[in-house]
Amino acid sequence: MTGSILAPRCLTSWTRSATLAAALGSVIIVPAQAAPEDVARLGSELTCLGADKSGNADGSIPPYSGKWLGVPPQVDFKGTGNHPVDPYPDEKPLLVITASNLAQYADQLSDGQKALFKLYPDTFRMPIYPSHRDFRYNDAVCQATRENAAIAKLVDDGEGVVGKTGGTPFPVPRSGLELLKNASTFTLRAWTEEYISDNAYVLKDGNINWGRVHSRNLAPPLEPGKIGDTVGNSSFYLNETLLPQRDKGEINTGTEFWNDKTEPRQAWRYDPGTRRVRQSPGYGFDMSFPGSGGSITVDEVRLFNGSGQRYDWKIVGKREMYIPYNAYRLHSPSLKYADLLTPGHINPDAMRYEKHRVWELEGTLKPGYRHLYGKRKLYIDEDTWFPMLADNYDNRGELWRTSMVNYFYAYETQGQQAGVGLYHDLNAGSYLAFNLINEQRNGYQLNRPGFSPKDFGPEAARRFGQ
């Protein structure tokens, strides 16, 4: 990333935004909003976040129970910073999908999953476990979501949200842009995150290029129990590169806002070679994500993030699919990287798939806009509003990359946590295993107080870089 040397104007902008004093700017309302009858359905036939409470016809998707808030009674959890503890340790797969029985289950798979079976017919498989809908969010999240169901609006051509923080903005989405905002603003993520993770870029021949990053994230509006307004900063991040050695000491930091049009993402990079901080203008979209070797774009971290302005978005519908779920085992310290990182794909024995209902969201590149991906598909879990799978197509319409993020319910946050991301390049036969923590002493440290906006941005990058 390159850019001009940071100027005082940028520092002024950062300070103004960090105090949440940003204006909403000109407002263009996108005419899509929940009807009163939809609001009334929350908590009755719908969960408080908008998912269908009922199970499916054959019972393979159970009714929503929401019986656990925080640590389940059978789990001995030692607190944040420890590796996740599986609440279902003794369960065995109900079935295993392989290349030989693929046709029987093809309707419940994405194009990307089917492509992996075609590419690796002898080794790729999907162990399918019993489906669970046992965890719930706290009452403040439900309250904020209910308020949003009545008042939340898209503004500025769908680039911004006006509503309440602390809950999902559109529990009954009526447009592709509303569904995208549910899935990409991460309104149900942890308040604070800190962790050191390993990134393994596994080449076709099985050789691995390693990376390691110390990540810090802060989302002030998501402090537990807090309900506010969607103005100013939505989150801050600071990532320090530890490996590879040639990039050690590089720092990328920035902030996100609730309105991508009036207040685009601000980002800076500290270069340890020159010991200077430079602004990264236009950071996002299909820029290569730092430390990924070009294997993923900035806007596909957690499958999609940032502005969706380059695509036309439409809701394809809701469908039943086998998706990664309750991914505790994959993050266990008992699993070593040498056992996990097999050629072509991660060791299937470490994976857990369940059948759930997902929203299918499709983005098609707008005329006159540029991006590596001409079409994108996101498969968004109805219970959590997090995208679990993504298929990315090139500008000829050919499926190029397929990816998944393995979420688990983090007991300390009473919400879902993004874990290992798996990003497959179907043309190169390679994949990136992103945010591995198995061989790190600590797991994800979540919802710990102590961060403030001053710990992020250009001045913080200078301090960390000295």
Short mmCIF file of N, CA, C and O in Angstrom, two decimals, residues 74-119:
data_model
loop_
_atom_site.label_atom_id
_atom_site.label_comp_id
_atom_site.label_asym_id
_atom_site.label_seq_id
_atom_site.Cartn_x
_atom_site.Cartn_y
_atom_site.Cartn_z
N GLN A 74 -22.73 -27.58 31.55
CA GLN A 74 -21.81 -28.71 31.47
C GLN A 74 -20.41 -28.32 31.04
O GLN A 74 -19.52 -29.18 30.97
N VAL A 75 -20.17 -27.03 30.78
CA VAL A 75 -18.89 -26.58 30.24
C VAL A 75 -18.04 -25.96 31.33
O VAL A 75 -18.50 -25.09 32.08
N ASP A 76 -16.78 -26.38 31.42
CA ASP A 76 -15.82 -25.80 32.35
C ASP A 76 -14.96 -24.80 31.57
O ASP A 76 -13.91 -25.15 31.03
N PHE A 77 -15.43 -23.57 31.52
CA PHE A 77 -14.75 -22.52 30.75
C PHE A 77 -13.96 -21.65 31.71
O PHE A 77 -14.51 -21.11 32.67
N LYS A 78 -12.67 -21.48 31.45
CA LYS A 78 -11.77 -20.78 32.36
C LYS A 78 -11.72 -19.27 32.12
O LYS A 78 -10.99 -18.57 32.82
N GLY A 79 -12.46 -18.79 31.15
CA GLY A 79 -12.48 -17.36 30.91
C GLY A 79 -11.83 -16.96 29.61
O GLY A 79 -11.17 -17.77 28.94
N THR A 80 -12.03 -15.70 29.23
CA THR A 80 -11.55 -15.24 27.94
C THR A 80 -10.03 -15.32 27.84
O THR A 80 -9.31 -15.22 28.84
N GLY A 81 -9.54 -15.54 26.63
CA GLY A 81 -8.12 -15.75 26.41
C GLY A 81 -7.75 -17.21 26.36
O GLY A 81 -6.65 -17.56 25.91
N ASN A 82 -8.64 -18.08 26.81
CA ASN A 82 -8.43 -19.51 26.68
C ASN A 82 -9.04 -20.00 25.37
O ASN A 82 -9.89 -19.34 24.78
N HIS A 83 -8.61 -21.17 24.95
CA HIS A 83 -9.16 -21.72 23.72
C HIS A 83 -10.62 -22.14 23.93
O HIS A 83 -11.02 -22.50 25.05
N PRO A 84 -11.43 -22.08 22.89
CA PRO A 84 -12.86 -22.42 23.03
C PRO A 84 -13.06 -23.85 23.54
O PRO A 84 -12.27 -24.75 23.24
N VAL A 85 -14.11 -24.03 24.32
CA VAL A 85 -14.45 -25.35 24.87
C VAL A 85 -15.73 -25.84 24.22
O VAL A 85 -16.76 -25.15 24.25
N ASP A 86 -15.69 -27.04 23.66
CA ASP A 86 -16.81 -27.61 22.91
C ASP A 86 -17.94 -28.03 23.84
O ASP A 86 -17.72 -28.84 24.75
N PRO A 87 -19.16 -27.51 23.65
CA PRO A 87 -20.28 -27.97 24.49
C PRO A 87 -20.87 -29.30 24.03
O PRO A 87 -21.72 -29.86 24.71
N TYR A 88 -20.42 -29.80 22.87
CA TYR A 88 -20.94 -31.05 22.33
C TYR A 88 -19.77 -32.02 22.04
O TYR A 88 -19.63 -32.54 20.93
N PRO A 89 -18.93 -32.29 23.03
CA PRO A 89 -17.67 -33.02 22.74
C PRO A 89 -17.86 -34.47 22.33
O PRO A 89 -16.97 -35.04 21.68
N ASP A 90 -18.97 -35.08 22.70
CA ASP A 90 -19.15 -36.52 22.46
C ASP A 90 -19.97 -36.83 21.21
O ASP A 90 -20.20 -38.01 20.90
N GLU A 91 -20.42 -35.79 20.51
CA GLU A 91 -21.24 -36.05 19.33
C GLU A 91 -20.42 -36.62 18.18
O GLU A 91 -19.25 -36.28 18.00
N LYS A 92 -21.06 -37.48 17.42
CA LYS A 92 -20.46 -38.09 16.23
C LYS A 92 -21.23 -37.63 15.00
O LYS A 92 -22.40 -37.26 15.08
N PRO A 93 -20.59 -37.67 13.84
CA PRO A 93 -21.31 -37.27 12.62
C PRO A 93 -22.53 -38.15 12.35
O PRO A 93 -22.48 -39.37 12.56
N LEU A 94 -23.60 -37.52 11.89
CA LEU A 94 -24.78 -38.25 11.45
C LEU A 94 -24.53 -38.91 10.09
O LEU A 94 -25.06 -39.98 9.80
N LEU A 95 -23.73 -38.25 9.28
CA LEU A 95 -23.38 -38.73 7.96
C LEU A 95 -22.14 -38.00 7.49
O LEU A 95 -21.74 -36.99 8.08
N VAL A 96 -21.52 -38.51 6.45
CA VAL A 96 -20.36 -37.87 5.85
C VAL A 96 -20.63 -37.76 4.35
O VAL A 96 -20.88 -38.77 3.68
N ILE A 97 -20.60 -36.52 3.84
CA ILE A 97 -20.77 -36.31 2.41
C ILE A 97 -19.41 -36.49 1.73
O ILE A 97 -18.41 -35.91 2.16
N THR A 98 -19.40 -37.31 0.70
CA THR A 98 -18.18 -37.56 -0.07
C THR A 98 -18.50 -37.38 -1.55
O THR A 98 -19.66 -37.16 -1.94
N ALA A 99 -17.49 -37.50 -2.37
CA ALA A 99 -17.69 -37.38 -3.81
C ALA A 99 -18.63 -38.46 -4.33
O ALA A 99 -19.37 -38.25 -5.29
N SER A 100 -18.64 -39.62 -3.67
CA SER A 100 -19.45 -40.74 -4.16
C SER A 100 -20.94 -40.56 -3.85
O SER A 100 -21.79 -41.07 -4.60
N ASN A 101 -21.31 -39.86 -2.77
CA ASN A 101 -22.73 -39.66 -2.46
C ASN A 101 -23.15 -38.20 -2.62
O ASN A 101 -24.22 -37.80 -2.14
N LEU A 102 -22.32 -37.42 -3.29
CA LEU A 102 -22.55 -35.99 -3.43
C LEU A 102 -23.91 -35.66 -4.04
O LEU A 102 -24.59 -34.73 -3.58
N ALA A 103 -24.33 -36.40 -5.04
CA ALA A 103 -25.58 -36.09 -5.74
C ALA A 103 -26.78 -36.08 -4.80
O ALA A 103 -27.74 -35.33 -4.99
N GLN A 104 -26.71 -36.91 -3.77
CA GLN A 104 -27.83 -37.02 -2.82
C GLN A 104 -28.02 -35.74 -2.01
O GLN A 104 -29.13 -35.46 -1.54
N TYR A 105 -26.96 -34.96 -1.85
CA TYR A 105 -27.00 -33.78 -0.98
C TYR A 105 -26.70 -32.47 -1.73
O TYR A 105 -26.60 -31.41 -1.11
N ALA A 106 -26.60 -32.53 -3.04
CA ALA A 106 -26.16 -31.38 -3.83
C ALA A 106 -27.04 -30.15 -3.64
O ALA A 106 -26.54 -29.01 -3.70
N ASP A 107 -28.33 -30.34 -3.41
CA ASP A 107 -29.24 -29.20 -3.27
C ASP A 107 -28.96 -28.39 -2.00
O ASP A 107 -29.40 -27.25 -1.89
N GLN A 108 -28.25 -28.99 -1.05
CA GLN A 108 -27.95 -28.31 0.20
C GLN A 108 -26.50 -27.81 0.26
O GLN A 108 -26.00 -27.49 1.32
N LEU A 109 -25.84 -27.76 -0.90
CA LEU A 109 -24.45 -27.31 -0.95
C LEU A 109 -24.31 -26.10 -1.87
O LEU A 109 -25.10 -25.91 -2.79
N SER A 110 -23.28 -25.33 -1.62
CA SER A 110 -22.99 -24.19 -2.50
C SER A 110 -22.20 -24.66 -3.71
O SER A 110 -21.64 -25.76 -3.74
N ASP A 111 -22.12 -23.80 -4.72
CA ASP A 111 -21.30 -24.12 -5.89
C ASP A 111 -19.85 -24.34 -5.48
O ASP A 111 -19.16 -25.20 -6.03
N GLY A 112 -19.38 -23.55 -4.52
CA GLY A 112 -18.01 -23.69 -4.07
C GLY A 112 -17.74 -25.02 -3.40
O GLY A 112 -16.69 -25.64 -3.61
N GLN A 113 -18.67 -25.46 -2.55
CA GLN A 113 -18.49 -26.76 -1.90
C GLN A 113 -18.46 -27.88 -2.94
O GLN A 113 -17.61 -28.78 -2.87
N LYS A 114 -19.34 -27.80 -3.91
CA LYS A 114 -19.36 -28.83 -4.95
C LYS A 114 -18.07 -28.78 -5.78
O LYS A 114 -17.56 -29.84 -6.22
N ALA A 115 -17.53 -27.59 -5.97
CA ALA A 115 -16.27 -27.48 -6.71
C ALA A 115 -15.12 -28.13 -5.96
O ALA A 115 -14.23 -28.73 -6.57
N LEU A 116 -15.13 -28.04 -4.64
CA LEU A 116 -14.07 -28.69 -3.84
C LEU A 116 -14.16 -30.21 -3.95
O LEU A 116 -13.13 -30.89 -4.00
N PHE A 117 -15.37 -30.73 -3.98
CA PHE A 117 -15.52 -32.18 -4.19
C PHE A 117 -14.98 -32.59 -5.56
O PHE A 117 -14.35 -33.64 -5.71
N LYS A 118 -15.23 -31.77 -6.57
CA LYS A 118 -14.75 -32.09 -7.92
C LYS A 118 -13.24 -32.01 -8.01
O LYS A 118 -12.59 -32.84 -8.67
N LEU A 119 -12.66 -31.03 -7.32
CA LEU A 119 -11.23 -30.81 -7.39
C LEU A 119 -10.45 -31.84 -6.57
O LEU A 119 -9.34 -32.25 -6.95
#
